[in-house]
PDB file of C-alpha atoms in Angstrom:
ATOM      1  CA  MET Z   1      16.562 -83.618  -0.597  1.00  0.00           C
ATOM      2  CA  VAL Z   2      14.376 -86.304   0.931  1.00  0.00           C
ATOM      3  CA  HIS Z   3      13.488 -85.379   4.501  1.00  0.00           C
ATOM      4  CA  PHE Z   4      12.189 -88.219   6.665  1.00  0.00           C
ATOM      5  CA  GLY Z   5      10.377 -87.553   9.938  1.00  0.00           C
ATOM      6  CA  LEU Z   6       9.782 -90.102  12.713  1.00  0.00           C
ATOM      7  CA  VAL Z   7       6.929 -89.476  15.128  1.00  0.00           C
ATOM      8  CA  ILE Z   8       7.829 -90.633  18.632  1.00  0.00           C
ATOM      9  CA  PHE Z   9       5.947 -90.811  21.935  1.00  0.00           C
ATOM     10  CA  PRO Z  10       6.238 -92.598  25.308  1.00  0.00           C
ATOM     11  CA  GLY Z  11       5.364 -96.254  24.893  1.00  0.00           C
ATOM     12  CA  TYR Z  12       6.278 -96.498  21.191  1.00  0.00           C
ATOM     13  CA  GLU Z  13       6.996 -99.951  19.746  1.00  0.00           C
ATOM     14  CA  VAL Z  14      10.747-100.274  19.143  1.00  0.00           C
ATOM     15  CA  LEU Z  15      10.934-102.101  15.793  1.00  0.00           C
ATOM     16  CA  ASP Z  16       8.014-100.056  14.450  1.00  0.00           C
ATOM     17  CA  ALA Z  17      10.308 -97.046  14.746  1.00  0.00           C
ATOM     18  CA  PHE Z  18      13.803 -98.438  14.266  1.00  0.00           C
ATOM     19  CA  GLY Z  19      13.077-100.854  11.399  1.00  0.00           C
ATOM     20  CA  PRO Z  20      12.077 -98.090   8.974  1.00  0.00           C
ATOM     21  CA  THR Z  21      14.742 -95.714  10.303  1.00  0.00           C
ATOM     22  CA  GLU Z  22      17.401 -98.405   9.793  1.00  0.00           C
ATOM     23  CA  VAL Z  23      16.432 -98.176   6.119  1.00  0.00           C
ATOM     24  CA  VAL Z  24      16.812 -94.380   6.273  1.00  0.00           C
ATOM     25  CA  HIS Z  25      20.173 -94.886   8.006  1.00  0.00           C
ATOM     26  CA  GLY Z  26      21.284 -96.923   4.989  1.00  0.00           C
ATOM     27  CA  LEU Z  27      20.148 -94.190   2.621  1.00  0.00           C
ATOM     28  CA  GLY Z  28      22.624 -91.899   4.363  1.00  0.00           C
ATOM     29  CA  HIS Z  29      25.609 -93.964   3.187  1.00  0.00           C
ATOM     30  CA  PRO Z  30      27.211 -92.641  -0.029  1.00  0.00           C
ATOM     31  CA  MET Z  31      28.263 -96.202  -0.929  1.00  0.00           C
ATOM     32  CA  VAL Z  32      24.576 -97.106  -1.117  1.00  0.00           C
ATOM     33  CA  ASN Z  33      22.844 -93.926  -2.196  1.00  0.00           C
ATOM     34  CA  LYS Z  34      24.475 -91.446  -4.561  1.00  0.00           C
ATOM     35  CA  ASP Z  35      22.094 -88.808  -3.143  1.00  0.00           C
ATOM     36  CA  ALA Z  36      23.064 -89.599   0.462  1.00  0.00           C
ATOM     37  CA  ALA Z  37      24.088 -86.000   1.163  1.00  0.00           C
ATOM     38  CA  ASN Z  38      20.495 -84.960   0.544  1.00  0.00           C
ATOM     39  CA  THR Z  39      18.961 -87.440   3.000  1.00  0.00           C
ATOM     40  CA  GLN Z  40      17.757 -86.102   6.348  1.00  0.00           C
ATOM     41  CA  LEU Z  41      15.996 -87.615   9.369  1.00  0.00           C
ATOM     42  CA  SER Z  42      14.164 -85.645  12.065  1.00  0.00           C
ATOM     43  CA  ILE Z  43      12.709 -87.112  15.265  1.00  0.00           C
ATOM     44  CA  ILE Z  44       9.455 -85.427  16.333  1.00  0.00           C
ATOM     45  CA  GLY Z  45       8.072 -85.871  19.854  1.00  0.00           C
ATOM     46  CA  PRO Z  46       5.919 -84.200  22.483  1.00  0.00           C
ATOM     47  CA  SER Z  47       8.951 -82.281  23.801  1.00  0.00           C
ATOM     48  CA  LEU Z  48      12.726 -82.239  23.393  1.00  0.00           C
ATOM     49  CA  GLU Z  49      13.107 -84.486  26.437  1.00  0.00           C
ATOM     50  CA  PRO Z  50      14.206 -88.126  25.919  1.00  0.00           C
ATOM     51  CA  VAL Z  51      11.315 -90.466  25.108  1.00  0.00           C
ATOM     52  CA  SER Z  52      11.251 -94.086  26.311  1.00  0.00           C
ATOM     53  CA  SER Z  53       9.599 -97.071  24.701  1.00  0.00           C
ATOM     54  CA  ALA Z  54       9.109 -98.648  28.126  1.00  0.00           C
ATOM     55  CA  SER Z  55       5.747 -97.084  28.899  1.00  0.00           C
ATOM     56  CA  ALA Z  56       3.745 -93.899  28.911  1.00  0.00           C
ATOM     57  CA  GLU Z  57       3.121 -92.272  32.281  1.00  0.00           C
ATOM     58  CA  GLY Z  58       0.296 -94.034  34.091  1.00  0.00           C
ATOM     59  CA  SER Z  59       0.091 -96.931  31.644  1.00  0.00           C
ATOM     60  CA  PRO Z  60      -1.202-100.171  33.145  1.00  0.00           C
ATOM     61  CA  ILE Z  61       0.904-102.052  30.579  1.00  0.00           C
ATOM     62  CA  LYS Z  62       4.623-101.767  31.231  1.00  0.00           C
ATOM     63  CA  THR Z  63       7.891-103.402  30.222  1.00  0.00           C
ATOM     64  CA  ARG Z  64      11.030-103.457  32.343  1.00  0.00           C
ATOM     65  CA  VAL Z  65      13.141-102.976  29.213  1.00  0.00           C
ATOM     66  CA  GLY Z  66      12.949 -99.719  27.267  1.00  0.00           C
ATOM     67  CA  GLN Z  67      14.938 -97.824  24.658  1.00  0.00           C
ATOM     68  CA  THR Z  68      15.215 -94.053  24.811  1.00  0.00           C
ATOM     69  CA  ILE Z  69      15.419 -91.644  21.907  1.00  0.00           C
ATOM     70  CA  VAL Z  70      15.894 -87.860  21.927  1.00  0.00           C
ATOM     71  CA  PRO Z  71      13.622 -85.791  19.637  1.00  0.00           C
ATOM     72  CA  THR Z  72      15.080 -83.106  17.397  1.00  0.00           C
ATOM     73  CA  HIS Z  73      11.712 -81.340  17.029  1.00  0.00           C
ATOM     74  CA  THR Z  74       8.337 -81.181  18.756  1.00  0.00           C
ATOM     75  CA  PHE Z  75       4.749 -81.533  17.578  1.00  0.00           C
ATOM     76  CA  ASP Z  76       4.326 -77.809  18.199  1.00  0.00           C
ATOM     77  CA  ALA Z  77       7.473 -76.848  16.262  1.00  0.00           C
ATOM     78  CA  PRO Z  78       8.070 -79.503  13.580  1.00  0.00           C
ATOM     79  CA  PRO Z  79      10.305 -79.214  10.523  1.00  0.00           C
ATOM     80  CA  GLU Z  80       8.628 -77.371   7.670  1.00  0.00           C
ATOM     81  CA  ASP Z  81       9.799 -79.589   4.819  1.00  0.00           C
ATOM     82  CA  ILE Z  82       9.030 -83.213   5.726  1.00  0.00           C
ATOM     83  CA  ASP Z  83       8.649 -85.490   2.709  1.00  0.00           C
ATOM     84  CA  VAL Z  84       8.050 -88.841   4.427  1.00  0.00           C
ATOM     85  CA  LEU Z  85       6.426 -89.099   7.858  1.00  0.00           C
ATOM     86  CA  ILE Z  86       6.800 -92.410   9.744  1.00  0.00           C
ATOM     87  CA  VAL Z  87       4.252 -93.221  12.465  1.00  0.00           C
ATOM     88  CA  PRO Z  88       4.965 -96.225  14.704  1.00  0.00           C
ATOM     89  CA  GLY Z  89       2.523 -97.952  16.986  1.00  0.00           C
ATOM     90  CA  GLY Z  90       2.871 -99.179  20.545  1.00  0.00           C
ATOM     91  CA  PHE Z  91       0.775 -99.024  23.693  1.00  0.00           C
ATOM     92  CA  GLY Z  92       1.392 -95.283  23.798  1.00  0.00           C
ATOM     93  CA  ALA Z  93      -0.511 -94.940  20.516  1.00  0.00           C
ATOM     94  CA  GLY Z  94      -3.800 -96.226  21.907  1.00  0.00           C
ATOM     95  CA  PRO Z  95      -6.700 -96.606  21.503  1.00  0.00           C
ATOM     96  CA  LYS Z  96      -8.202 -96.929  24.982  1.00  0.00           C
ATOM     97  CA  SER Z  97      -9.527-100.369  24.082  1.00  0.00           C
ATOM     98  CA  LEU Z  98      -5.927-101.646  24.183  1.00  0.00           C
ATOM     99  CA  THR Z  99      -6.012-101.196  27.942  1.00  0.00           C
ATOM    100  CA  GLY Z 100      -9.582-102.243  28.556  1.00  0.00           C
ATOM    101  CA  GLY Z 101     -10.925 -98.731  28.047  1.00  0.00           C
ATOM    102  CA  ALA Z 102      -9.500 -97.416  31.299  1.00  0.00           C
ATOM    103  CA  TRP Z 103      -6.490 -95.438  30.100  1.00  0.00           C
ATOM    104  CA  GLU Z 104      -4.939 -93.701  27.112  1.00  0.00           C
ATOM    105  CA  ALA Z 105      -1.659 -91.795  26.862  1.00  0.00           C
ATOM    106  CA  LYS Z 106      -2.043 -88.049  27.354  1.00  0.00           C
ATOM    107  CA  ASP Z 107      -0.235 -87.168  24.108  1.00  0.00           C
ATOM    108  CA  VAL Z 108      -2.451 -89.219  21.778  1.00  0.00           C
ATOM    109  CA  GLU Z 109      -4.739 -86.321  20.854  1.00  0.00           C
ATOM    110  CA  ARG Z 110      -1.697 -84.128  20.155  1.00  0.00           C
ATOM    111  CA  ILE Z 111      -0.307 -86.786  17.803  1.00  0.00           C
ATOM    112  CA  ILE Z 112      -3.652 -87.119  16.027  1.00  0.00           C
ATOM    113  CA  GLN Z 113      -3.898 -83.366  15.471  1.00  0.00           C
ATOM    114  CA  PHE Z 114      -0.276 -83.257  14.341  1.00  0.00           C
ATOM    115  CA  LEU Z 115      -0.962 -85.922  11.695  1.00  0.00           C
ATOM    116  CA  ARG Z 116      -4.127 -84.127  10.602  1.00  0.00           C
ATOM    117  CA  ASP Z 117      -2.150 -80.904  10.136  1.00  0.00           C
ATOM    118  CA  GLN Z 118       0.840 -82.518   8.418  1.00  0.00           C
ATOM    119  CA  TYR Z 119      -0.824 -84.881   5.958  1.00  0.00           C
ATOM    120  CA  PRO Z 120      -1.733 -82.227   3.368  1.00  0.00           C
ATOM    121  CA  LYS Z 121       1.877 -80.961   3.396  1.00  0.00           C
ATOM    122  CA  ILE Z 122       3.864 -84.186   3.049  1.00  0.00           C
ATOM    123  CA  LYS Z 123       4.490 -86.505   0.101  1.00  0.00           C
ATOM    124  CA  HIS Z 124       4.150 -89.830   1.917  1.00  0.00           C
ATOM    125  CA  LEU Z 125       2.801 -91.129   5.230  1.00  0.00           C
ATOM    126  CA  LEU Z 126       3.929 -94.543   6.492  1.00  0.00           C
ATOM    127  CA  THR Z 127       2.166 -96.092   9.490  1.00  0.00           C
ATOM    128  CA  VAL Z 128       3.313 -99.223  11.273  1.00  0.00           C
ATOM    129  CA  CYS Z 129       1.176-101.569  13.391  1.00  0.00           C
ATOM    130  CA  ASN Z 130      -1.455 -99.728  15.457  1.00  0.00           C
ATOM    131  CA  GLY Z 131       0.022 -96.436  14.263  1.00  0.00           C
ATOM    132  CA  ALA Z 132      -2.678 -96.828  11.604  1.00  0.00           C
ATOM    133  CA  GLY Z 133      -5.213 -96.170  14.345  1.00  0.00           C
ATOM    134  CA  LEU Z 134      -3.731 -92.712  14.903  1.00  0.00           C
ATOM    135  CA  ALA Z 135      -4.074 -91.920  11.192  1.00  0.00           C
ATOM    136  CA  ALA Z 136      -7.612 -93.323  11.187  1.00  0.00           C
ATOM    137  CA  ARG Z 137      -8.643 -91.139  14.119  1.00  0.00           C
ATOM    138  CA  ALA Z 138      -7.196 -88.144  12.283  1.00  0.00           C
ATOM    139  CA  GLY Z 139      -9.543 -88.901   9.373  1.00  0.00           C
ATOM    140  CA  ILE Z 140      -6.632 -89.587   7.019  1.00  0.00           C
ATOM    141  CA  LEU Z 141      -7.744 -93.140   6.200  1.00  0.00           C
ATOM    142  CA  ASP Z 142     -11.348 -92.176   5.407  1.00  0.00           C
ATOM    143  CA  GLY Z 143     -12.312 -93.505   1.974  1.00  0.00           C
ATOM    144  CA  HIS Z 144      -9.060 -95.420   1.548  1.00  0.00           C
ATOM    145  CA  ARG Z 145      -7.808 -98.995   1.841  1.00  0.00           C
ATOM    146  CA  ALA Z 146      -5.488 -99.685   4.780  1.00  0.00           C
ATOM    147  CA  THR Z 147      -4.166-102.418   7.047  1.00  0.00           C
ATOM    148  CA  THR Z 148      -2.873-102.800  10.591  1.00  0.00           C
ATOM    149  CA  ASN Z 149      -1.678-105.345  13.166  1.00  0.00           C
ATOM    150  CA  LYS Z 150      -3.689-108.576  12.903  1.00  0.00           C
ATOM    151  CA  GLN Z 151      -3.477-109.389  16.621  1.00  0.00           C
ATOM    152  CA  LEU Z 152      -5.152-106.040  17.296  1.00  0.00           C
ATOM    153  CA  TRP Z 153      -7.407-106.190  14.237  1.00  0.00           C
ATOM    154  CA  GLN Z 154     -10.818-105.635  15.805  1.00  0.00           C
ATOM    155  CA  LEU Z 155      -9.561-102.920  18.146  1.00  0.00           C
ATOM    156  CA  ILE Z 156      -7.791-100.847  15.496  1.00  0.00           C
ATOM    157  CA  THR Z 157     -10.233-101.271  12.622  1.00  0.00           C
ATOM    158  CA  ALA Z 158     -12.940 -99.868  14.898  1.00  0.00           C
ATOM    159  CA  THR Z 159     -11.041 -96.543  14.932  1.00  0.00           C
ATOM    160  CA  GLY Z 160     -11.634 -96.079  11.199  1.00  0.00           C
ATOM    161  CA  PRO Z 161     -15.255 -96.854  10.302  1.00  0.00           C
ATOM    162  CA  LYS Z 162     -14.922 -95.088   6.935  1.00  0.00           C
ATOM    163  CA  THR Z 163     -11.884 -97.152   5.920  1.00  0.00           C
ATOM    164  CA  HIS Z 164     -11.707-100.370   3.903  1.00  0.00           C
ATOM    165  CA  TRP Z 165      -9.450-102.475   6.132  1.00  0.00           C
ATOM    166  CA  VAL Z 166      -7.594-105.152   4.161  1.00  0.00           C
ATOM    167  CA  ALA Z 167      -6.816-108.200   6.290  1.00  0.00           C
ATOM    168  CA  LYS Z 168      -4.477-110.243   4.080  1.00  0.00           C
ATOM    169  CA  ALA Z 169      -1.831-107.607   3.488  1.00  0.00           C
ATOM    170  CA  ARG Z 170       1.656-106.929   4.761  1.00  0.00           C
ATOM    171  CA  TRP Z 171       1.204-103.352   3.638  1.00  0.00           C
ATOM    172  CA  VAL Z 172      -1.324-101.361   1.611  1.00  0.00           C
ATOM    173  CA  VAL Z 173      -0.706 -98.339  -0.630  1.00  0.00           C
ATOM    174  CA  ALA Z 174      -3.497 -95.807  -1.221  1.00  0.00           C
ATOM    175  CA  ASP Z 175      -4.247 -92.179  -2.081  1.00  0.00           C
ATOM    176  CA  ASN Z 176      -2.101 -92.141  -5.242  1.00  0.00           C
ATOM    177  CA  ASN Z 177       0.941 -93.643  -3.448  1.00  0.00           C
ATOM    178  CA  LYS Z 178       0.815 -91.044  -0.681  1.00  0.00           C
ATOM    179  CA  LEU Z 179      -0.597 -93.311   2.043  1.00  0.00           C
ATOM    180  CA  TRP Z 180       1.292 -96.431   3.153  1.00  0.00           C
ATOM    181  CA  THR Z 181      -0.083 -98.509   6.029  1.00  0.00           C
ATOM    182  CA  SER Z 182       1.668-101.650   7.237  1.00  0.00           C
ATOM    183  CA  SER Z 183       0.696-104.545   9.466  1.00  0.00           C
ATOM    184  CA  GLY Z 184       2.428-105.647  12.667  1.00  0.00           C
ATOM    185  CA  VAL Z 185       5.873-104.468  13.811  1.00  0.00           C
ATOM    186  CA  SER Z 186       8.356-106.039  11.339  1.00  0.00           C
ATOM    187  CA  SER Z 187       6.115-105.300   8.346  1.00  0.00           C
ATOM    188  CA  GLY Z 188       7.017-101.624   8.610  1.00  0.00           C
ATOM    189  CA  THR Z 189      10.527-102.401   7.389  1.00  0.00           C
ATOM    190  CA  ASP Z 190       9.213-104.177   4.295  1.00  0.00           C
ATOM    191  CA  ALA Z 191       6.834-101.294   3.604  1.00  0.00           C
ATOM    192  CA  MET Z 192       9.688 -98.821   4.026  1.00  0.00           C
ATOM    193  CA  LEU Z 193      11.865-100.748   1.558  1.00  0.00           C
ATOM    194  CA  ALA Z 194       8.968-100.716  -0.915  1.00  0.00           C
ATOM    195  CA  LEU Z 195       8.539 -96.979  -0.394  1.00  0.00           C
ATOM    196  CA  VAL Z 196      12.265 -96.492  -1.059  1.00  0.00           C
ATOM    197  CA  ASP Z 197      11.839 -98.370  -4.348  1.00  0.00           C
ATOM    198  CA  HIS Z 198       8.935 -96.061  -5.203  1.00  0.00           C
ATOM    199  CA  ILE Z 199      10.912 -92.894  -4.416  1.00  0.00           C
ATOM    200  CA  TYR Z 200      14.380 -93.824  -5.683  1.00  0.00           C
ATOM    201  CA  GLY Z 201      13.877 -96.643  -8.188  1.00  0.00           C
ATOM    202  CA  LYS Z 202      16.982 -98.464  -9.398  1.00  0.00           C
ATOM    203  CA  ASN Z 203      20.647 -97.587  -8.944  1.00  0.00           C
ATOM    204  CA  ASP Z 204      23.211 -97.293 -11.741  1.00  0.00           C
ATOM    205  CA  GLN Z 205      23.581-101.099 -11.796  1.00  0.00           C
ATOM    206  CA  GLY Z 206      19.860-101.554 -12.392  1.00  0.00           C
ATOM    207  CA  ILE Z 207      19.151-102.865  -8.884  1.00  0.00           C
ATOM    208  CA  LEU Z 208      16.245-101.524  -6.850  1.00  0.00           C
ATOM    209  CA  LEU Z 209      17.649 -99.428  -4.033  1.00  0.00           C
ATOM    210  CA  GLY Z 210      15.425-101.235  -1.543  1.00  0.00           C
ATOM    211  CA  ASP Z 211      17.121-104.506  -2.499  1.00  0.00           C
ATOM    212  CA  VAL Z 212      20.560-102.957  -2.088  1.00  0.00           C
ATOM    213  CA  LEU Z 213      19.555-101.879   1.405  1.00  0.00           C
ATOM    214  CA  LYS Z 214      17.969-105.205   2.385  1.00  0.00           C
ATOM    215  CA  ASN Z 215      21.108-107.060   1.321  1.00  0.00           C
ATOM    216  CA  GLY Z 216      23.241-104.817   3.503  1.00  0.00           C
ATOM    217  CA  MET Z 217      20.810-105.367   6.380  1.00  0.00           C
ATOM    218  CA  GLU Z 218      20.645-109.134   5.664  1.00  0.00           C
ATOM    219  CA  TRP Z 219      16.878-108.662   5.846  1.00  0.00           C
ATOM    220  CA  ASN Z 220      14.661-111.448   4.508  1.00  0.00           C
ATOM    221  CA  ARG Z 221      12.476-109.071   2.582  1.00  0.00           C
ATOM    222  CA  ALA Z 222       8.862-109.604   1.515  1.00  0.00           C
ATOM    223  CA  HIS Z 223       8.413-108.055  -1.937  1.00  0.00           C
ATOM    224  CA  ASP Z 224       4.723-108.938  -2.232  1.00  0.00           C
ATOM    225  CA  SER Z 225       2.484-106.641  -0.198  1.00  0.00           C
ATOM    226  CA  GLY Z 226      -0.049-109.473   0.042  1.00  0.00           C
ATOM    227  CA  GLU Z 227       2.453-111.901   1.575  1.00  0.00           C
ATOM    228  CA  ASP Z 228       0.784-112.198   4.965  1.00  0.00           C
ATOM    229  CA  PRO Z 229       0.179-115.416   6.934  1.00  0.00           C
ATOM    230  CA  PHE Z 230      -0.841-113.533  10.060  1.00  0.00           C
ATOM    231  CA  ALA Z 231      -4.364-112.621   8.989  1.00  0.00           C
ATOM    232  CA  ALA Z 232      -5.320-116.301   8.914  1.00  0.00           C
ATOM    233  CA  LEU Z 233      -3.589-116.961  12.240  1.00  0.00           C
ATOM    234  CA  ALA Z 234      -5.629-114.174  13.862  1.00  0.00           C
ATOM    235  CA  ASN Z 235      -8.834-114.991  11.942  1.00  0.00           C
ATOM    236  CA  ALA Z 236      -8.816-111.426  10.641  1.00  0.00           C
ATOM    237  CA  GLU Z 237     -11.149-110.614   7.779  1.00  0.00           C
ATOM    238  CA  ASP Z 238     -11.648-107.515   5.658  1.00  0.00           C
ATOM    239  CA  VAL Z 239     -13.687-104.753   7.280  1.00  0.00           C
ATOM    240  CA  LEU Z 240     -15.634-102.695   4.756  1.00  0.00           C
ATOM    241  CA  PRO Z 241     -16.334 -98.989   5.271  1.00  0.00           C
ATOM    242  CA  GLN Z 242     -19.675 -98.171   6.817  1.00  0.00           C
ATOM    243  CA  ALA Z 243     -22.135 -96.368   4.613  1.00  0.00           C
TER     244      ALA Z 243
END
């Protein structure tokens, strides 16, 4: 059994969440994954009420177009056997500096504590975009290498002063393959495919399962974690941990 968990909150970034879970969706097909019957996905949110990507309550940054998802579990009553925890970003993930320091979603501290509690129990954590800032504020990235969205580079790297932030990276793997942080939005799908390769390896035909999935998705996959033109576009440079 490989149990995937997706953290969700008002104002989540859509592709941050649904790119990696599209990969999990593919793992549930017996034609693709011979262990499909042992693949599970749980959606974990602040309550069991539907959660919209449009905005968090009170947010000064809104979109008129939102997608709603219904959690299966809550932060207070999560599944007990999560193997892989996926953490998207979005304006609902903060930090306050995203909105000029005037506002932050009310559930951010609950998410941070949830990640702090869950990290010792799980096998892998995958963050996407500014979801890395949530893990940083939980102390999970302390002493490790990590990356995040290059457009938000200065804002998010400031949340993890004890982290070595790697600018030219589509994703970064640390903590003995337990910690996977990815850059902006679409990079989470590439990181998820790489994590699938790490967990499942090759199929009976000798093809990496991540490649089987990307072909079915018609996804132009980046295999090299350092394949990242966006750091240069944003003038992002490595941020070393403070002593």
